[in-house]
Short mmCIF file of C-alpha atoms and ligand atoms in Angstrom, two decimals:
data_model
loop_
_atom_site.label_atom_id
_atom_site.label_comp_id
_atom_site.label_asym_id
_atom_site.label_seq_id
_atom_site.Cartn_x
_atom_site.Cartn_y
_atom_site.Cartn_z
CA UNK X 1 -111.12 -0.58 -61.71
CA UNK X 2 -108.74 -2.42 -63.17
CA UNK X 3 -106.02 -0.08 -65.31
CA UNK X 4 -105.17 -2.47 -67.87
CA UNK X 5 -108.68 -3.35 -68.56
CA UNK X 6 -109.51 0.96 -68.77
CA UNK X 7 -106.28 1.18 -70.94
CA UNK X 8 -108.16 -0.86 -73.49
CA UNK X 9 -110.80 1.41 -73.68
CA UNK X 10 -108.39 4.84 -73.98
CA UNK X 11 -109.77 6.55 -77.37
CA UNK X 12 -107.76 6.81 -80.02
CA UNK X 13 -108.06 10.95 -80.29
CA UNK X 14 -107.44 12.63 -83.69
CA UNK X 15 -106.81 15.87 -83.92
CA UNK X 16 -109.93 17.20 -85.25
CA UNK X 17 -113.74 16.31 -84.00
CA UNK X 18 -116.67 17.38 -86.40
CA UNK X 19 -119.14 19.13 -83.64
CA UNK X 20 -122.94 17.58 -84.17
CA UNK X 21 -121.63 15.75 -86.74
CA UNK X 22 -120.52 18.26 -90.06
CA UNK X 23 -121.93 21.57 -88.25
CA UNK X 24 -121.27 23.87 -90.87
CA UNK X 25 -122.33 21.47 -93.69
CA UNK X 26 -125.90 19.77 -93.11
CA UNK X 27 -127.82 19.81 -90.40
CA UNK X 28 -126.57 18.90 -86.69
CA UNK X 29 -127.10 15.65 -85.27
CA UNK X 30 -128.22 13.89 -88.01
CA UNK X 31 -127.49 10.66 -90.34
CA UNK X 32 -126.58 12.65 -93.21
CA UNK X 33 -124.22 15.15 -90.85
CA UNK X 34 -122.33 11.85 -89.76
CA UNK X 35 -122.13 10.90 -93.33
CA UNK X 36 -120.90 14.41 -94.44
CA UNK X 37 -118.33 14.47 -91.39
CA UNK X 38 -116.75 11.20 -92.89
CA UNK X 39 -116.79 12.64 -96.64
CA UNK X 40 -114.73 15.73 -95.28
CA UNK X 41 -112.33 13.55 -93.69
CA UNK X 42 -113.10 13.30 -90.21
CA UNK X 43 -112.05 10.19 -87.81
CA UNK X 44 -114.44 11.32 -84.91
CA UNK X 45 -117.83 13.18 -84.51
CA UNK X 46 -119.14 14.77 -81.78
CA UNK X 47 -122.86 14.30 -80.74
CA UNK X 48 -125.32 15.26 -78.54
CA UNK X 49 -127.61 12.52 -76.81
CA UNK X 50 -130.82 12.60 -74.31
CA UNK X 51 -134.40 10.35 -73.86
CA UNK X 52 -137.22 10.76 -75.69
CA UNK X 53 -140.86 10.49 -73.87
CA UNK X 54 -140.19 6.86 -74.05
CA UNK X 55 -136.99 6.67 -72.63
CA UNK X 56 -135.03 5.75 -75.97
CA UNK X 57 -131.29 7.49 -76.72
CA UNK X 58 -131.97 10.00 -79.32
CA UNK X 59 -129.14 12.61 -80.88
CA UNK X 60 -130.55 15.42 -80.05
CA UNK X 61 -128.93 19.21 -78.62
CA UNK X 62 -131.82 21.23 -77.27
CA UNK X 63 -134.09 20.94 -74.42
CA UNK X 64 -136.92 21.80 -76.94
CA UNK X 65 -137.46 20.44 -80.41
CA UNK X 66 -138.18 24.10 -81.84
CA UNK X 67 -134.86 25.27 -83.29
CA UNK X 68 -133.94 22.12 -85.32
CA UNK X 69 -137.30 20.87 -86.27
CA UNK X 70 -140.76 21.77 -87.47
CA UNK X 71 -142.38 20.35 -84.19
CA UNK X 72 -142.71 22.74 -80.57
CA UNK X 73 -142.22 21.54 -77.61
CA UNK X 74 -139.83 19.69 -74.87
CA UNK X 75 -138.21 16.50 -75.82
CA UNK X 76 -139.21 14.64 -73.38
CA UNK X 77 -142.94 14.99 -74.31
CA UNK X 78 -142.47 13.44 -77.36
CA UNK X 79 -142.38 9.59 -78.04
CA UNK X 80 -139.60 8.20 -80.18
CA UNK X 81 -142.15 8.04 -82.97
CA UNK X 82 -143.93 11.20 -83.24
CA UNK X 83 -140.02 12.56 -82.76
CA UNK X 84 -139.10 10.60 -85.87
CA UNK X 85 -142.07 12.22 -87.79
CA UNK X 86 -140.76 15.62 -87.05
CA UNK X 87 -138.77 17.18 -90.15
CA UNK X 88 -134.96 17.55 -88.67
CA UNK X 89 -133.28 19.02 -91.57
CA UNK X 90 -135.29 22.10 -93.13
CA UNK X 91 -133.92 24.17 -90.58
CA UNK X 92 -130.39 24.03 -92.20
CA UNK X 93 -131.77 23.72 -96.08
CA UNK X 94 -134.86 22.81 -97.34
CA UNK X 95 -132.71 19.93 -99.21
CA UNK X 96 -132.43 17.86 -96.47
CA UNK X 97 -135.98 17.86 -95.59
CA UNK X 98 -136.06 14.26 -95.15
CA UNK X 99 -133.64 13.99 -92.18
CA UNK X 100 -135.18 12.59 -88.93
CA UNK X 101 -133.95 12.61 -85.39
CA UNK X 102 -131.52 9.75 -84.84
CA UNK X 103 -131.98 7.47 -82.15
CA UNK X 104 -128.27 6.86 -80.19
CA UNK X 105 -128.69 3.06 -81.93
CA UNK X 106 -128.67 4.23 -85.63
CA UNK X 107 -126.01 6.61 -84.63
CA UNK X 108 -123.67 3.59 -83.69
CA UNK X 109 -124.64 1.48 -86.49
CA UNK X 110 -123.95 4.45 -88.94
CA UNK X 111 -120.51 5.06 -87.09
CA UNK X 112 -119.25 1.54 -86.72
CA UNK X 113 -120.35 1.59 -90.93
CA UNK X 114 -118.28 4.44 -91.53
CA UNK X 115 -115.29 4.02 -88.93
CA UNK X 116 -115.91 7.04 -87.03
CA UNK X 117 -115.43 7.40 -83.15
CA UNK X 118 -117.57 8.84 -81.37
CA UNK X 119 -117.64 11.44 -78.07
CA UNK X 120 -121.35 10.74 -77.24
CA UNK X 121 -122.19 13.81 -74.69
CA UNK X 122 -124.96 13.07 -72.20
CA UNK X 123 -127.14 15.79 -72.08
CA UNK X 124 -130.05 14.98 -69.82
CA UNK X 125 -133.39 16.13 -69.56
CA UNK X 126 -134.45 17.97 -66.48
CA UNK X 127 -134.23 15.20 -63.86
CA UNK X 128 -133.13 12.56 -65.78
CA UNK X 129 -129.49 11.81 -64.85
CA UNK X 130 -129.49 8.40 -63.85
CA UNK X 131 -132.10 7.28 -66.03
CA UNK X 132 -130.07 8.44 -69.69
CA UNK X 133 -127.04 6.83 -68.90
CA UNK X 134 -128.56 3.73 -67.94
CA UNK X 135 -130.44 3.78 -71.17
CA UNK X 136 -127.26 4.73 -73.42
CA UNK X 137 -125.26 2.01 -72.04
CA UNK X 138 -128.15 -0.56 -72.67
CA UNK X 139 -127.81 1.00 -76.32
CA UNK X 140 -123.89 0.73 -76.36
CA UNK X 141 -122.46 -1.98 -74.29
CA UNK X 142 -123.61 -4.55 -76.58
CA UNK X 143 -121.19 -3.09 -78.92
CA UNK X 144 -118.29 -2.93 -76.54
CA UNK X 145 -115.80 -5.08 -78.47
CA UNK X 146 -116.33 -2.95 -81.88
CA UNK X 147 -116.17 0.48 -80.02
CA UNK X 148 -113.82 0.23 -77.49
CA UNK X 149 -110.78 2.75 -78.54
CA UNK X 150 -113.59 4.87 -80.36
CA UNK X 151 -115.64 6.18 -77.57
CA UNK X 152 -115.54 9.31 -75.25
CA UNK X 153 -118.30 9.98 -73.25
CA UNK X 154 -118.66 13.77 -71.84
CA UNK X 155 -121.00 15.88 -70.08
CA UNK X 156 -121.25 19.28 -68.03
CA UNK X 157 -123.43 16.90 -65.75
CA UNK X 158 -121.68 15.42 -63.05
CA UNK X 159 -124.38 12.99 -61.71
CA UNK X 160 -124.43 11.62 -65.43
CA UNK X 161 -120.60 11.09 -64.82
CA UNK X 162 -120.77 9.64 -61.60
CA UNK X 163 -123.25 7.39 -62.88
CA UNK X 164 -121.10 5.99 -65.64
CA UNK X 165 -118.62 5.05 -63.10
CA UNK X 166 -121.06 3.24 -61.18
CA UNK X 167 -122.20 1.37 -64.22
CA UNK X 168 -119.45 1.10 -66.59
CA UNK X 169 -116.46 2.42 -65.61
CA UNK X 170 -114.49 1.13 -68.40
CA UNK X 171 -115.61 3.84 -70.76
CA UNK X 172 -113.74 6.60 -70.80
CA UNK X 173 -115.02 10.22 -69.26
CA UNK X 174 -114.46 13.80 -70.25
CA UNK X 175 -115.65 16.83 -68.02
CA UNK X 176 -117.14 19.75 -69.95
CA UNK X 177 -116.83 23.11 -68.68
CA UNK X 178 -117.46 26.79 -69.97
CA UNK X 179 -114.66 27.83 -67.21
CA UNK X 180 -112.11 27.06 -65.25
CA UNK X 181 -113.31 28.97 -62.11
CA UNK X 182 -115.04 26.03 -60.68
CA UNK X 183 -113.26 22.88 -59.08
CA UNK X 184 -112.24 21.22 -62.59
CA UNK X 185 -109.60 19.89 -60.78
CA UNK X 186 -111.20 18.31 -58.24
CA UNK X 187 -114.13 17.05 -60.18
CA UNK X 188 -111.80 15.47 -62.95
CA UNK X 189 -110.03 13.47 -60.56
CA UNK X 190 -112.84 12.77 -58.42
CA UNK X 191 -114.89 11.18 -61.46
CA UNK X 192 -111.89 9.62 -62.70
CA UNK X 193 -111.57 11.73 -65.96
CA UNK X 194 -109.31 10.84 -68.94
CA UNK X 195 -110.11 14.56 -70.56
CA UNK X 196 -111.26 17.91 -69.84
CA UNK X 197 -113.43 19.07 -72.48
CA UNK X 198 -113.13 23.12 -71.91
CA UNK X 199 -114.76 26.29 -73.65
CA UNK X 200 -111.68 27.25 -75.68
CA UNK X 201 -111.72 30.71 -74.80
CA UNK X 202 -110.47 29.36 -71.32
CA UNK X 203 -107.47 28.54 -73.30
CA UNK X 204 -106.41 32.15 -73.99
CA UNK X 205 -104.22 32.14 -70.82
CA UNK X 206 -101.38 29.30 -71.79
CA UNK X 207 -100.81 28.90 -67.83
CA UNK X 208 -104.43 27.28 -67.99
CA UNK X 209 -103.21 25.37 -70.65
CA UNK X 210 -99.88 24.19 -68.90
CA UNK X 211 -102.31 23.29 -65.48
CA UNK X 212 -104.29 20.99 -66.90
CA UNK X 213 -101.40 19.38 -68.86
CA UNK X 214 -99.57 19.06 -65.63
CA UNK X 215 -102.64 17.42 -63.93
CA UNK X 216 -102.55 14.83 -66.63
CA UNK X 217 -105.61 15.19 -67.97
CA UNK X 218 -106.01 15.48 -72.50
CA UNK X 219 -107.46 18.93 -73.44
CA UNK X 220 -110.42 18.61 -76.08
CA UNK X 221 -111.71 22.14 -76.56
CA UNK X 222 -114.68 23.12 -78.14
CA UNK X 223 -115.96 24.66 -80.23
CA UNK X 224 -112.74 25.72 -82.36
CA UNK X 225 -113.75 27.51 -85.73
CA UNK X 226 -110.65 29.42 -86.69
CA UNK X 227 -107.52 27.47 -87.86
CA UNK X 228 -104.90 30.06 -85.93
CA UNK X 229 -106.61 29.14 -83.16
CA UNK X 230 -106.63 25.59 -83.36
CA UNK X 231 -103.16 25.28 -84.65
CA UNK X 232 -102.00 27.62 -81.73
CA UNK X 233 -104.05 25.40 -79.51
CA UNK X 234 -102.38 22.17 -81.23
CA UNK X 235 -98.73 23.65 -80.78
CA UNK X 236 -99.28 24.08 -77.19
CA UNK X 237 -100.19 20.56 -76.46
CA UNK X 238 -103.96 20.76 -76.72
CA UNK X 239 -104.70 16.74 -77.67
CA UNK X 240 -108.16 16.95 -80.32
CA UNK X 241 -109.98 20.27 -81.04
CA UNK X 242 -114.02 20.21 -81.60
CA UNK X 243 -114.89 21.93 -84.71
CA UNK X 244 -118.07 23.07 -86.93
CA UNK X 245 -115.67 23.68 -89.36
CA UNK X 246 -114.33 20.27 -90.90
CA UNK X 247 -113.65 21.71 -94.51
CA UNK X 248 -111.12 24.44 -93.26
CA UNK X 249 -109.76 22.70 -90.05
CA UNK X 250 -109.22 18.95 -91.66
CA UNK X 251 -106.11 20.21 -93.09
CA UNK X 252 -104.89 19.85 -89.24
CA UNK X 253 -105.67 16.48 -89.23
CA UNK X 254 -102.55 14.75 -89.43
CA UNK X 255 -101.19 18.03 -87.36
CA UNK X 256 -97.70 16.71 -85.33
CA UNK X 257 -96.15 19.15 -82.52
O1 G3P R 1 -118.90 18.36 -76.61
C1 G3P R 1 -118.48 20.24 -77.07
C2 G3P R 1 -119.85 20.99 -77.21
O2 G3P R 1 -120.93 20.30 -77.85
C3 G3P R 1 -120.68 21.45 -75.73
O3 G3P R 1 -121.31 22.43 -76.01
O4 G3P R 1 -123.89 23.06 -76.26
O5 G3P R 1 -122.54 22.20 -78.19
O6 G3P R 1 -123.21 20.86 -76.82
P1 G3P R 1 -123.06 22.04 -76.82
MG1 MG R 2 -122.48 18.86 -78.01
#
């Protein structure tokens, strides 16, 4: 793709990104969690997106609804309507019993209102790599003008990132990895990635940080909840930190090396 166009979409990354909204302060991946993140000073949040059985992109982490709602079973057996009948807040605290599973469209609309950037992690249900990307882009692309510079896609799933390049190469992509033993360099190059989002444990070795920086990739580790570790990573040149603990780490939001 044309580089001038891609550069218009480069994300204006903050030092700190709220994991699943404000994970420690509200039920994950809910609208109240996104509002809480903004209240706590976050400029960006990370959310997980997959499809309901009627193929609507919803903000939801697990394959099953059991851990974070009062329902049972795989997400891809719930229509949007039946998903939104569930209580998605009481698992965190009964004060949040009215929280629902948001659609991606609801999340985008709220993030525009709150001026929050979005790291959209694509987490396809089994076998739905391509259709998840198609549905997400159909929801997101009408907001291209408002959102460019404020969106970064990420995924552990190589097929999803490949489909993103095929369909909408202008949106920046990050590869998520749990370790650096695999082909992170080959894969990020082949997928034209903007960033590598590794588990922060991969960065315990300074040499690893240096190798990733030398490749030209931005580094956005997850999920860092200790301020001393976050500070050290930012000092080493890591670009942005994904955290559950916005209350503590937001003191680093204007961190400059
Ligand atoms: O995107 C960073 C992080 O969210 C990846 O892992 O399981 O929390 O979605 P997970
Ligand atoms: Mg995630």
